[in-house]
Coordinates of C-alpha atoms in Angstrom, one line a residue:
X1 CA 102.0 25.6 -102.0
X2 CA 98.4 24.9 -102.7
X3 CA 97.8 22.8 -99.8
X4 CA 99.3 25.1 -97.6
X5 CA 97.8 28.5 -98.5
X6 CA 94.3 28.5 -99.3
X7 CA 92.9 25.7 -97.2
X8 CA 92.8 22.7 -100.4
X9 CA 94.8 20.5 -98.2
X10 CA 95.9 21.8 -95.1
X11 CA 96.0 25.7 -94.2
X12 CA 99.1 26.8 -92.3
X13 CA 97.1 30.0 -90.6
X14 CA 97.1 29.5 -87.0
X15 CA 93.9 29.8 -85.6
X16 CA 92.4 32.0 -83.0
X17 CA 90.2 30.6 -81.2
X18 CA 89.0 30.9 -77.6
X19 CA 86.2 28.5 -76.0
X20 CA 84.6 29.9 -73.4
X21 CA 82.6 26.8 -71.5
X22 CA 80.5 28.0 -68.4
X23 CA 79.6 25.0 -66.5
X24 CA 77.7 25.4 -63.0
X25 CA 79.1 23.0 -60.3
X26 CA 77.3 21.9 -57.2
X27 CA 80.6 20.4 -56.2
X28 CA 84.2 20.0 -56.2
X29 CA 85.9 18.0 -53.6
X30 CA 89.7 18.4 -53.2
X31 CA 92.2 17.3 -55.6
X32 CA 94.8 14.9 -54.3
X33 CA 97.5 16.4 -52.4
X34 CA 100.5 17.0 -53.9
X35 CA 103.1 18.2 -51.1
X36 CA 106.3 17.4 -53.1
X37 CA 108.9 15.6 -52.2
X38 CA 111.6 16.3 -49.0
X39 CA 111.6 15.3 -45.2
X40 CA 108.2 13.3 -44.3
X41 CA 108.1 15.7 -41.0
X42 CA 109.0 19.1 -43.0
X43 CA 108.0 21.7 -45.0
X44 CA 107.6 20.7 -48.2
X45 CA 107.7 22.4 -51.7
X46 CA 109.7 25.2 -53.2
X47 CA 111.3 27.4 -50.6
X48 CA 108.9 30.3 -51.5
X49 CA 105.9 28.1 -51.3
X50 CA 106.9 27.5 -47.7
X51 CA 106.6 31.1 -47.4
X52 CA 102.6 30.8 -47.7
X53 CA 100.6 30.6 -44.4
X54 CA 97.2 30.6 -42.6
X55 CA 95.8 31.8 -39.8
X56 CA 94.3 29.3 -37.5
X57 CA 93.2 29.2 -34.3
X58 CA 94.0 27.0 -31.5
X59 CA 90.8 25.4 -29.9
X60 CA 91.7 25.2 -26.5
X61 CA 93.9 28.1 -26.1
X62 CA 92.3 30.5 -28.6
X63 CA 95.6 31.5 -29.7
X64 CA 96.1 32.1 -33.1
X65 CA 99.0 30.8 -35.2
X66 CA 100.3 31.2 -38.5
X67 CA 100.6 27.9 -39.9
X68 CA 102.5 26.8 -43.5
X69 CA 100.0 25.9 -46.2
X70 CA 102.1 23.4 -47.4
X71 CA 103.1 21.6 -44.7
X72 CA 103.1 18.3 -44.2
X73 CA 103.6 18.4 -40.6
X74 CA 100.6 20.6 -40.4
X75 CA 98.5 18.4 -42.6
X76 CA 96.5 16.7 -39.9
X77 CA 95.7 20.0 -38.6
X78 CA 92.1 20.8 -38.3
X79 CA 90.9 24.0 -39.8
X80 CA 87.2 23.6 -39.0
X81 CA 85.5 20.7 -36.7
X82 CA 81.6 19.7 -37.6
X83 CA 79.9 18.2 -35.1
X84 CA 83.1 16.5 -33.5
X85 CA 84.7 15.5 -37.4
X86 CA 87.7 17.4 -38.4
X87 CA 88.0 18.9 -41.6
X88 CA 92.1 18.4 -42.2
X89 CA 94.5 21.2 -43.7
X90 CA 95.4 18.8 -46.3
X91 CA 91.8 18.7 -47.2
X92 CA 91.9 22.5 -47.8
X93 CA 95.1 22.3 -49.6
X94 CA 93.7 19.9 -52.2
X95 CA 90.9 22.4 -52.7
X96 CA 93.3 25.8 -53.3
X97 CA 95.6 23.0 -55.7
X98 CA 92.2 21.9 -57.0
X99 CA 90.9 25.5 -58.0
X100 CA 94.3 27.4 -58.4
X101 CA 96.6 24.5 -60.1
X102 CA 100.3 24.7 -59.0
X103 CA 100.4 27.9 -57.0
X104 CA 103.6 28.6 -58.8
X105 CA 102.5 32.0 -60.0
X106 CA 102.6 34.9 -57.1
X107 CA 99.2 36.1 -58.7
X108 CA 97.6 32.9 -58.2
X109 CA 98.5 33.0 -54.2
X110 CA 97.2 36.3 -54.1
X111 CA 93.8 35.7 -55.9
X112 CA 93.4 33.1 -53.1
X113 CA 90.2 33.0 -51.2
X114 CA 90.9 30.3 -48.3
X115 CA 88.0 31.0 -46.9
X116 CA 85.5 30.5 -49.7
X117 CA 86.9 27.1 -50.3
X118 CA 86.5 26.3 -46.6
X119 CA 82.8 26.9 -46.8
X120 CA 82.7 24.9 -49.5
X121 CA 84.3 21.9 -47.6
X122 CA 82.1 22.4 -44.9
X123 CA 78.8 22.3 -46.7
X124 CA 80.0 19.0 -47.9
X125 CA 80.2 18.0 -44.7
X126 CA 77.4 19.2 -43.6
X127 CA 75.4 17.6 -46.5
X128 CA 76.9 14.7 -45.7
X129 CA 76.1 14.4 -41.9
X130 CA 72.9 15.4 -42.5
X131 CA 72.2 12.9 -45.4
X132 CA 73.5 9.9 -43.1
X133 CA 71.2 10.8 -40.6
X134 CA 68.3 10.6 -42.7
X135 CA 69.5 7.3 -44.4
X136 CA 70.4 8.8 -48.0
X137 CA 73.7 7.1 -47.4
X138 CA 71.6 4.1 -47.8
X139 CA 69.9 4.3 -50.8
X140 CA 70.1 1.1 -52.9
X141 CA 71.6 3.0 -55.8
X142 CA 74.1 5.1 -53.9
X143 CA 75.3 1.7 -52.3
X144 CA 75.7 0.2 -55.7
X145 CA 77.4 3.0 -56.9
X146 CA 80.2 3.2 -54.3
X147 CA 80.5 -0.6 -54.3
X148 CA 81.4 0.1 -58.2
X149 CA 84.0 2.8 -57.4
X150 CA 85.3 0.9 -54.8
X151 CA 85.9 -2.1 -57.0
X152 CA 87.2 -0.3 -59.9
X153 CA 89.6 1.6 -57.8
X154 CA 90.9 -1.2 -56.5
X155 CA 91.5 -3.3 -59.6
X156 CA 93.1 0.4 -60.9
X157 CA 95.4 0.3 -58.3
X158 CA 96.5 -3.4 -58.8
X159 CA 97.3 -2.8 -62.5
X160 CA 98.7 0.6 -62.2
X161 CA 100.9 -0.5 -59.5
X162 CA 102.2 -3.5 -62.1
X163 CA 103.7 -0.2 -64.8
X164 CA 105.9 0.9 -62.3
X165 CA 108.9 0.0 -63.9
X166 CA 107.6 0.3 -67.7
X167 CA 109.8 2.6 -69.7
X168 CA 109.3 2.7 -73.7
X169 CA 111.7 0.3 -75.9
X170 CA 114.3 2.5 -77.3
X171 CA 114.3 0.8 -80.5
X172 CA 110.4 1.1 -81.3
X173 CA 110.7 4.8 -80.3
X174 CA 113.3 5.7 -82.9
X175 CA 111.4 3.5 -85.7
X176 CA 108.2 5.0 -84.6
X177 CA 109.8 8.9 -84.7
X178 CA 111.3 7.4 -87.6
X179 CA 107.3 7.0 -89.2
X180 CA 106.1 10.3 -87.5
X181 CA 108.7 12.9 -87.8
X182 CA 108.8 13.1 -91.8
X183 CA 108.8 15.9 -94.4
X184 CA 108.4 15.7 -98.1
X185 CA 109.4 17.8 -100.8
X186 CA 106.6 17.7 -103.7
X187 CA 106.2 19.0 -107.4
X188 CA 101.9 19.8 -106.9
X189 CA 100.1 20.8 -109.4
X190 CA 96.6 22.0 -108.7
X191 CA 94.2 21.0 -112.0
X192 CA 91.0 23.2 -112.3
X193 CA 89.0 20.0 -114.1
X194 CA 89.0 15.9 -112.9
X195 CA 88.8 15.0 -116.7
X196 CA 92.3 16.9 -117.6
X197 CA 94.1 15.3 -113.8
X198 CA 93.0 12.5 -114.9
X199 CA 94.2 12.3 -118.5
X200 CA 97.6 13.6 -117.0
X201 CA 98.2 10.6 -115.1
X202 CA 97.1 8.7 -117.9
X203 CA 99.7 9.9 -120.2
X204 CA 102.2 10.1 -117.4
X205 CA 101.7 6.5 -117.1
X206 CA 101.9 5.4 -120.9
X207 CA 105.6 6.6 -120.4
X208 CA 105.5 11.3 -121.1
X209 CA 106.8 13.2 -119.1
X210 CA 104.7 14.2 -115.8
X211 CA 106.5 18.2 -116.0
X212 CA 105.7 18.7 -119.6
X213 CA 102.5 17.5 -119.6
X214 CA 102.0 19.6 -116.1
X215 CA 103.4 22.7 -117.5
X216 CA 101.6 22.5 -121.0
X217 CA 98.3 22.3 -118.5
X218 CA 99.7 25.5 -116.7
X219 CA 100.6 27.5 -119.8
X220 CA 96.8 26.5 -120.9
X221 CA 95.3 27.9 -117.9
X222 CA 94.0 24.8 -116.9
X223 CA 96.6 24.2 -114.0
X224 CA 99.0 26.0 -111.5
X225 CA 101.7 24.8 -109.5
X226 CA 104.8 23.8 -109.8
X227 CA 108.2 22.7 -107.9
X228 CA 108.9 24.0 -104.5
X229 CA 112.1 24.1 -102.8
X230 CA 110.0 24.0 -99.2
X231 CA 110.0 20.4 -97.6
X232 CA 106.4 19.9 -95.6
X233 CA 106.0 17.8 -93.1
X234 CA 103.2 14.8 -93.1
X235 CA 101.5 15.6 -89.8
X236 CA 100.7 19.1 -91.7
X237 CA 98.7 17.4 -94.4
X238 CA 95.1 15.8 -94.8
X239 CA 95.3 12.1 -93.6
X240 CA 94.3 10.6 -97.1
X241 CA 97.0 13.2 -98.5
X242 CA 99.8 12.1 -95.7
X243 CA 98.7 8.5 -96.4
X244 CA 99.3 8.3 -99.9
X245 CA 102.9 10.3 -99.2
X246 CA 104.3 8.0 -96.8
X247 CA 103.2 4.8 -99.1
X248 CA 105.1 6.6 -102.7
X249 CA 108.4 6.2 -103.5
X250 CA 110.6 9.0 -104.7
X251 CA 110.0 9.8 -108.1
X252 CA 106.4 8.3 -108.3
X253 CA 103.1 10.3 -109.1
X254 CA 100.2 10.6 -107.1
X255 CA 96.6 9.7 -107.4
X256 CA 94.5 12.6 -107.8
X257 CA 92.5 14.2 -104.6
X258 CA 90.0 16.9 -104.7
X259 CA 90.6 19.5 -103.3
X260 CA 88.4 23.0 -102.2
X261 CA 90.0 24.6 -105.8
X262 CA 90.0 21.5 -108.0
X263 CA 92.0 18.6 -108.5
X264 CA 95.8 17.9 -106.6
X265 CA 98.6 16.0 -108.4
X266 CA 102.0 15.5 -106.9
X267 CA 105.1 13.7 -107.8
X268 CA 107.2 13.0 -104.3
X269 CA 110.8 14.2 -105.0
X270 CA 112.3 13.5 -101.5
X271 CA 110.8 12.2 -98.3
X272 CA 113.2 12.7 -94.8
X273 CA 113.4 12.8 -91.3
X274 CA 113.2 15.6 -89.6
X275 CA 114.3 16.4 -85.7
X276 CA 111.7 17.7 -83.2
X277 CA 111.5 17.1 -79.8
X278 CA 107.1 17.3 -79.4
X279 CA 107.3 14.5 -82.0
X280 CA 110.1 12.4 -80.0
X281 CA 107.6 12.7 -76.8
X282 CA 104.8 11.6 -79.1
X283 CA 106.5 8.5 -80.2
X284 CA 107.9 7.8 -76.5
X285 CA 104.3 7.7 -75.2
X286 CA 102.5 5.9 -78.1
X287 CA 105.1 3.2 -77.3
X288 CA 104.7 3.4 -73.5
X289 CA 101.4 3.2 -74.4
X290 CA 101.8 -0.1 -76.3
X291 CA 104.1 -1.5 -73.8
X292 CA 101.7 -0.8 -71.2
X293 CA 98.5 -2.4 -73.0
X294 CA 100.9 -5.7 -73.5
X295 CA 101.8 -5.7 -69.8
X296 CA 98.2 -5.7 -68.5
X297 CA 96.8 -8.0 -70.9
X298 CA 99.7 -10.2 -69.7
X299 CA 98.8 -9.8 -66.4
X300 CA 94.7 -10.3 -66.6
X301 CA 95.6 -13.3 -68.2
X302 CA 98.0 -14.5 -65.2
X303 CA 95.0 -13.6 -62.7
X304 CA 92.6 -15.7 -64.8
X305 CA 94.9 -18.6 -65.0
X306 CA 95.6 -18.3 -61.4
X307 CA 92.0 -18.0 -60.3
X308 CA 89.6 -19.0 -62.6
X309 CA 88.1 -22.3 -64.1
X310 CA 86.1 -21.5 -67.4
X311 CA 83.1 -24.6 -68.4
X312 CA 83.9 -25.2 -72.3
X313 CA 80.6 -27.3 -72.2
X314 CA 78.4 -24.3 -70.4
X315 CA 80.2 -21.8 -72.9
X316 CA 79.0 -23.9 -75.8
X317 CA 75.3 -23.1 -75.0
X318 CA 76.9 -19.7 -76.1
X319 CA 78.0 -20.3 -79.2
X320 CA 75.9 -17.9 -81.1
X321 CA 77.2 -19.2 -84.8
X322 CA 76.2 -22.6 -83.5
X323 CA 72.8 -21.2 -82.7
X324 CA 71.6 -19.2 -85.6
X325 CA 72.7 -22.2 -87.7
X326 CA 70.4 -24.6 -86.2
X327 CA 67.1 -22.2 -85.7
X328 CA 68.4 -19.4 -88.4
X329 CA 64.7 -18.1 -87.8
X330 CA 64.4 -18.0 -84.3
X331 CA 63.5 -14.5 -83.1
X332 CA 66.1 -13.5 -80.1
X333 CA 63.5 -13.2 -77.7
X334 CA 63.3 -17.1 -78.2
X335 CA 66.6 -17.8 -78.2
X336 CA 67.1 -15.4 -74.7
X337 CA 64.4 -17.1 -72.6
X338 CA 66.3 -20.1 -72.8
X339 CA 69.7 -18.5 -72.6
X340 CA 68.8 -16.4 -69.4
X341 CA 67.1 -19.3 -67.7
X342 CA 70.8 -21.4 -67.5
X343 CA 72.2 -21.0 -64.3
X344 CA 75.2 -23.4 -65.0
X345 CA 78.6 -21.8 -63.8
X346 CA 80.9 -19.9 -67.2
X347 CA 83.3 -19.5 -65.1
X348 CA 84.2 -20.2 -61.5
X349 CA 86.8 -17.7 -59.6
X350 CA 88.4 -19.7 -56.8
X351 CA 90.8 -19.0 -53.8
X352 CA 92.2 -22.2 -52.3
X353 CA 89.3 -24.2 -53.2
X354 CA 87.2 -21.8 -51.7
X355 CA 84.5 -20.6 -54.2
X356 CA 84.6 -16.7 -54.8
X357 CA 82.3 -15.6 -57.2
X358 CA 80.4 -17.5 -60.4
X359 CA 79.3 -15.8 -63.8
X360 CA 77.2 -18.4 -65.4
X361 CA 75.2 -18.6 -68.4
X362 CA 72.5 -16.4 -67.6
X363 CA 74.6 -13.5 -66.3
X364 CA 76.2 -13.4 -69.5
X365 CA 72.5 -13.8 -71.6
X366 CA 70.9 -11.0 -69.5
X367 CA 73.3 -8.5 -70.3
X368 CA 73.5 -9.7 -74.3
X369 CA 69.6 -9.3 -74.3
X370 CA 69.6 -5.8 -72.7
X371 CA 72.3 -5.0 -75.4
X372 CA 69.6 -5.4 -78.2
X373 CA 68.5 -2.3 -78.2
X374 CA 66.1 -2.4 -81.6
X375 CA 64.3 -5.2 -79.8
X376 CA 64.3 -9.0 -79.2
X377 CA 61.4 -9.5 -81.7
X378 CA 64.0 -10.2 -85.0
X379 CA 66.9 -12.4 -85.1
X380 CA 70.4 -11.8 -83.6
X381 CA 73.6 -10.9 -85.7
X382 CA 76.2 -13.8 -84.4
X383 CA 79.6 -11.9 -85.2
X384 CA 78.0 -9.0 -82.9
X385 CA 77.0 -11.4 -80.1
X386 CA 80.4 -13.6 -79.7
X387 CA 82.2 -10.0 -79.9
X388 CA 80.1 -8.9 -76.8
X389 CA 80.2 -12.1 -75.2
X390 CA 83.7 -12.2 -75.4
X391 CA 83.8 -8.5 -74.3
X392 CA 81.3 -9.4 -70.8
X393 CA 82.4 -12.7 -69.9
X394 CA 86.2 -11.1 -69.8
X395 CA 85.0 -7.5 -67.5
X396 CA 82.9 -10.1 -65.4
X397 CA 85.4 -12.5 -64.6
X398 CA 88.3 -9.6 -63.9
X399 CA 85.9 -7.5 -61.9
X400 CA 86.0 -10.5 -59.0
X401 CA 89.8 -11.9 -59.7
X402 CA 91.1 -8.1 -59.4
X403 CA 90.0 -7.4 -56.3
X404 CA 90.2 -10.8 -54.8
X405 CA 94.2 -10.3 -55.8
X406 CA 93.9 -6.5 -54.6
X407 CA 92.6 -7.2 -51.5
X408 CA 95.3 -10.0 -50.9
X409 CA 97.6 -7.8 -51.5
X410 CA 96.3 -5.4 -49.0
X411 CA 95.7 -2.5 -51.3
X412 CA 92.1 -1.9 -50.1
X413 CA 94.3 -0.4 -46.7
X414 CA 96.3 1.9 -47.9
X415 CA 95.7 5.6 -46.9
X416 CA 96.0 6.1 -50.7
X417 CA 92.8 4.2 -51.4
X418 CA 90.9 4.7 -48.3
X419 CA 91.5 8.7 -49.1
X420 CA 90.2 8.2 -52.6
X421 CA 87.2 6.3 -51.6
X422 CA 86.3 9.1 -49.0
X423 CA 86.4 11.9 -51.3
X424 CA 84.3 9.9 -53.5
X425 CA 81.7 9.0 -50.9
X426 CA 81.4 12.4 -49.7
X427 CA 81.2 13.9 -53.4
X428 CA 78.5 11.2 -54.4
X429 CA 76.5 11.8 -50.8
X430 CA 76.6 15.5 -51.5
X431 CA 74.8 15.2 -55.1
X432 CA 72.6 12.7 -53.8
X433 CA 71.6 15.5 -51.0
X434 CA 71.6 18.1 -53.4
X435 CA 69.2 16.1 -55.7
X436 CA 66.9 14.8 -53.0
X437 CA 66.4 17.9 -50.6
X438 CA 67.9 20.6 -52.3
X439 CA 66.3 20.5 -56.1
X440 CA 62.8 19.8 -55.9
X441 CA 60.9 22.2 -56.1
X442 CA 62.9 24.8 -57.4
X443 CA 61.1 26.0 -60.3
X444 CA 61.8 29.1 -62.9
X445 CA 58.9 31.0 -64.3
X446 CA 59.4 33.0 -67.8
X447 CA 58.9 36.5 -65.8
X448 CA 61.9 35.3 -63.3
X449 CA 64.3 34.2 -66.7
X450 CA 62.8 37.5 -68.7
X451 CA 63.8 39.7 -65.6
X452 CA 67.3 38.3 -65.3
X453 CA 67.5 38.6 -68.8
X454 CA 67.3 42.4 -69.0
X455 CA 69.1 43.0 -66.5
X456 CA 72.0 41.2 -67.9
X457 CA 71.3 42.0 -71.5
X458 CA 75.5 42.4 -71.5
X459 CA 75.7 38.7 -71.4
X460 CA 73.6 37.6 -74.4
X461 CA 74.3 40.5 -77.1
X462 CA 76.6 39.3 -80.2
X463 CA 80.4 40.0 -79.4
X464 CA 82.2 42.7 -81.2
X465 CA 83.1 41.8 -84.6
X466 CA 86.9 43.1 -86.9
X467 CA 87.8 42.7 -90.1
X468 CA 91.3 43.8 -89.8
X469 CA 94.4 44.6 -91.9
X470 CA 97.5 43.6 -90.2
X471 CA 101.6 44.2 -90.7
X472 CA 104.1 42.6 -88.5
X473 CA 107.5 43.5 -87.3
X474 CA 110.0 41.7 -85.9
X475 CA 111.1 44.8 -83.5
X476 CA 109.1 47.0 -81.6
X477 CA 110.3 50.1 -83.0
X478 CA 109.9 49.5 -86.9
X479 CA 106.2 48.2 -85.3
X480 CA 106.2 51.8 -83.5
X481 CA 107.6 53.9 -86.8
X482 CA 104.5 52.3 -88.7
X483 CA 102.0 52.8 -86.3
X484 CA 102.9 56.5 -86.5
X485 CA 102.2 56.7 -90.2
X486 CA 99.0 55.1 -89.9
X487 CA 97.4 57.3 -87.3
X488 CA 98.9 60.1 -89.1
X489 CA 96.7 59.3 -92.2
X490 CA 99.2 57.2 -94.2
X491 CA 97.6 54.8 -96.7
X492 CA 97.7 50.9 -95.2
X493 CA 99.0 49.6 -98.6
X494 CA 101.8 52.5 -98.9
X495 CA 102.7 51.7 -95.5
X496 CA 102.7 48.2 -96.0
X497 CA 105.3 48.6 -99.3
X498 CA 107.6 50.6 -97.7
X499 CA 107.8 49.5 -94.0
X500 CA 111.0 47.9 -93.1
X501 CA 111.5 45.1 -90.5
X502 CA 108.4 43.1 -92.1
X503 CA 108.1 39.3 -90.8
X504 CA 108.6 36.8 -93.7
X505 CA 105.4 35.0 -94.8
X506 CA 107.0 31.8 -94.3
X507 CA 107.7 32.5 -90.3
X508 CA 105.5 29.4 -88.7
X509 CA 104.8 31.7 -85.7
X510 CA 103.2 34.3 -87.8
X511 CA 99.5 35.1 -87.1
X512 CA 97.2 36.2 -89.7
X513 CA 94.7 38.6 -88.7
X514 CA 93.8 40.1 -92.0
X515 CA 91.0 38.0 -94.1
X516 CA 88.4 37.2 -92.3
X517 CA 85.5 38.5 -89.3
X518 CA 87.0 37.8 -86.5
X519 CA 84.8 38.3 -83.1
X520 CA 87.0 40.1 -79.9
X521 CA 86.8 37.0 -78.1
X522 CA 89.0 35.0 -80.9
X523 CA 91.6 37.4 -80.9
X524 CA 94.5 36.3 -78.7
X525 CA 94.1 37.3 -74.4
X526 CA 96.6 40.2 -75.3
X527 CA 94.8 41.6 -77.9
X528 CA 90.9 41.3 -76.5
X529 CA 91.5 44.6 -74.1
X530 CA 93.5 46.5 -76.2
X531 CA 90.5 45.8 -79.3
X532 CA 87.4 46.3 -76.9
X533 CA 86.5 49.4 -77.7
X534 CA 87.7 49.5 -81.5
X535 CA 85.9 51.0 -84.3
X536 CA 86.8 51.5 -88.0
X537 CA 89.7 52.9 -88.9
X538 CA 91.5 52.7 -85.5
X539 CA 95.0 51.3 -85.4
X540 CA 96.2 49.1 -82.1
X541 CA 100.1 47.8 -81.5
X542 CA 100.1 44.6 -80.2
X543 CA 103.3 42.2 -79.3
X544 CA 102.9 38.5 -78.9
X545 CA 104.7 36.0 -76.9
X546 CA 106.8 34.9 -79.7
X547 CA 108.8 38.4 -79.7
X548 CA 106.5 39.9 -82.7
X549 CA 104.8 43.1 -83.1
X550 CA 102.1 43.7 -85.1
X551 CA 99.9 46.8 -86.1
X552 CA 96.3 46.2 -86.9
X553 CA 94.2 48.9 -88.7
X554 CA 90.2 48.6 -88.1
X555 CA 88.7 48.3 -91.9
X556 CA 85.4 47.3 -90.3
X557 CA 84.1 47.0 -86.8
X558 CA 80.7 45.3 -86.3
X559 CA 79.6 46.5 -82.5
X560 CA 77.8 44.2 -80.2
X561 CA 74.2 43.7 -80.8
X562 CA 71.6 42.2 -77.9
X563 CA 70.0 38.8 -79.1
X564 CA 66.2 38.6 -79.1
X565 CA 64.9 37.2 -75.7
X566 CA 63.3 34.1 -77.2
X567 CA 66.5 33.4 -78.7
X568 CA 68.2 32.9 -75.1
X569 CA 65.5 32.4 -72.8
X570 CA 67.0 29.3 -72.0
X571 CA 70.0 30.2 -71.0
X572 CA 68.8 32.7 -68.8
X573 CA 66.6 30.3 -67.1
X574 CA 69.4 28.3 -66.7
X575 CA 70.9 31.3 -65.3
X576 CA 68.0 31.6 -62.4
X577 CA 67.9 28.1 -61.7
X578 CA 71.5 27.9 -60.4
X579 CA 71.1 31.0 -58.7
X580 CA 67.8 29.8 -57.1
X581 CA 70.1 26.5 -56.1
X582 CA 73.3 28.2 -54.7
X583 CA 70.6 30.2 -52.2
X584 CA 68.8 27.2 -51.8
X585 CA 71.9 25.6 -50.6
X586 CA 72.7 28.7 -48.8
X587 CA 69.9 28.4 -46.4
X588 CA 70.3 24.5 -46.2
X589 CA 73.7 25.1 -44.9
X590 CA 73.0 27.8 -42.3
X591 CA 70.4 25.3 -41.0
X592 CA 72.4 22.9 -41.2
X593 CA 75.2 24.7 -38.7
X594 CA 72.7 25.6 -36.3
X595 CA 71.6 22.0 -36.2
X596 CA 75.1 20.4 -36.1
X597 CA 78.1 22.0 -34.2
X598 CA 80.2 24.2 -36.7
X599 CA 83.7 25.5 -35.6
X600 CA 85.9 27.4 -38.0
X601 CA 89.5 27.9 -37.0
X602 CA 90.4 29.8 -40.1
X603 CA 90.5 33.7 -39.0
X604 CA 91.7 35.5 -42.2
X605 CA 89.8 35.2 -45.3
X606 CA 93.0 35.3 -47.2

């Protein structure tokens, strides 16, 4: 089909790309603890996870004990003590899970450096204590961020609690699934010129037979294509083509679509639903998301009705349609000068006749004025102002009533909430300490960046590029036979024509390596090691995770080339800067350990 094989509308080839993102993180706090289910006092998780232990020294006796890492009973056991403040085992577990995931794989467990993770927590704790002593935690910006985060977290918790019993409506899921899991049988033609494609539609609309007209274009060399017995899933088409197919009736003809090579015209022969568990999961998720949005809106409206009184007279002051109608030439600066001075309550939030918050006309006006990025010397757009006004007022009201209701329910007293706030506070203050105490004075000279570039030249080289020819087999033996023949000097085309057990082209698991110049990093991970030193003419065998076996011959190889320093000097400078930050932080931590009594109870690194 033209929209599948030549990228005119959709390409079936699997994209073999690997994005490597390198980031220098100054801090990563522990992820939420996930001990699993079971006895609240016992060890948690699968039996094999319960065998993971760490060595902890008892502070009083000095005895070393093997403590299960995933143990609820030992969760509050100190693994370190900083100036009398403990770092608990559950914090270390959180850091382990944050870095290494679920720990289900044996390889993950073997690669955990518990001491390095604990050192990270120690650094954060030391920085927090020093920051508190020099008053960084009392900076207005820090206090404001903490207050905003605490309030937002409370409101999110409140709303999340309203969703605990939410389930997707199965009738809605079925209906949405029937719309999403559609596949079509199409008769498609790629016409060389737009004029011929439009003429085809005009003649068909006048009563002539579509197939006869299209086949005449094919015979004249002006088109290609025809009927196809295969079905194509709508999600595999470009959005505009899929939308057209969805709206069509069987037997009808499409409009003309621009393709990479020519113009597409097709007839919808049949449209049907197919079975796909993943699509059904997507449908369930979408229905659940809609239901959650509906319940959220209903709940917030209920809170507004419970706590909020709106002043309609004050609201009229922010009727921007009326304002611009009465004063069409007035600049925004003139209008907002008046509105930002209007202190009348627009919304009053009360609890048992006690006012707990007010949103004034001026509050909304100030925010609206800030949103005028192009200045206030021009007239305002009433429609934009109305939309922003409504959103701002709702946000400010919910900011107050949400926190009020959450506190009345005692959500701010729950351990989960307090732990979330503690972790965020530690992270925020640690980052503040870094920016205020560690980073000032750190600079990178050009000669330092250049020296780093020269010492790490391989990091700044283009990857090995390969142009490959491929044969895919359903079993390993047939692939091995082809490999032997190619290594013996047989012609690739001859081997391809005479090989047994080749994978059919229509197999959707088939990877296509041929036809494009691929970087070594774009290849599947299992192949990268084999291809790392490949040269022109080399042949290799690769088995993918789906059970297919590939014989690959290198048609051309382009070795890595070092990039000029001027092209990568910013990257090199960033690497040197990150290294200096690490060293400066290490120096700070060492000096803080002298100032604050630091005890480590973890006795083994791994």
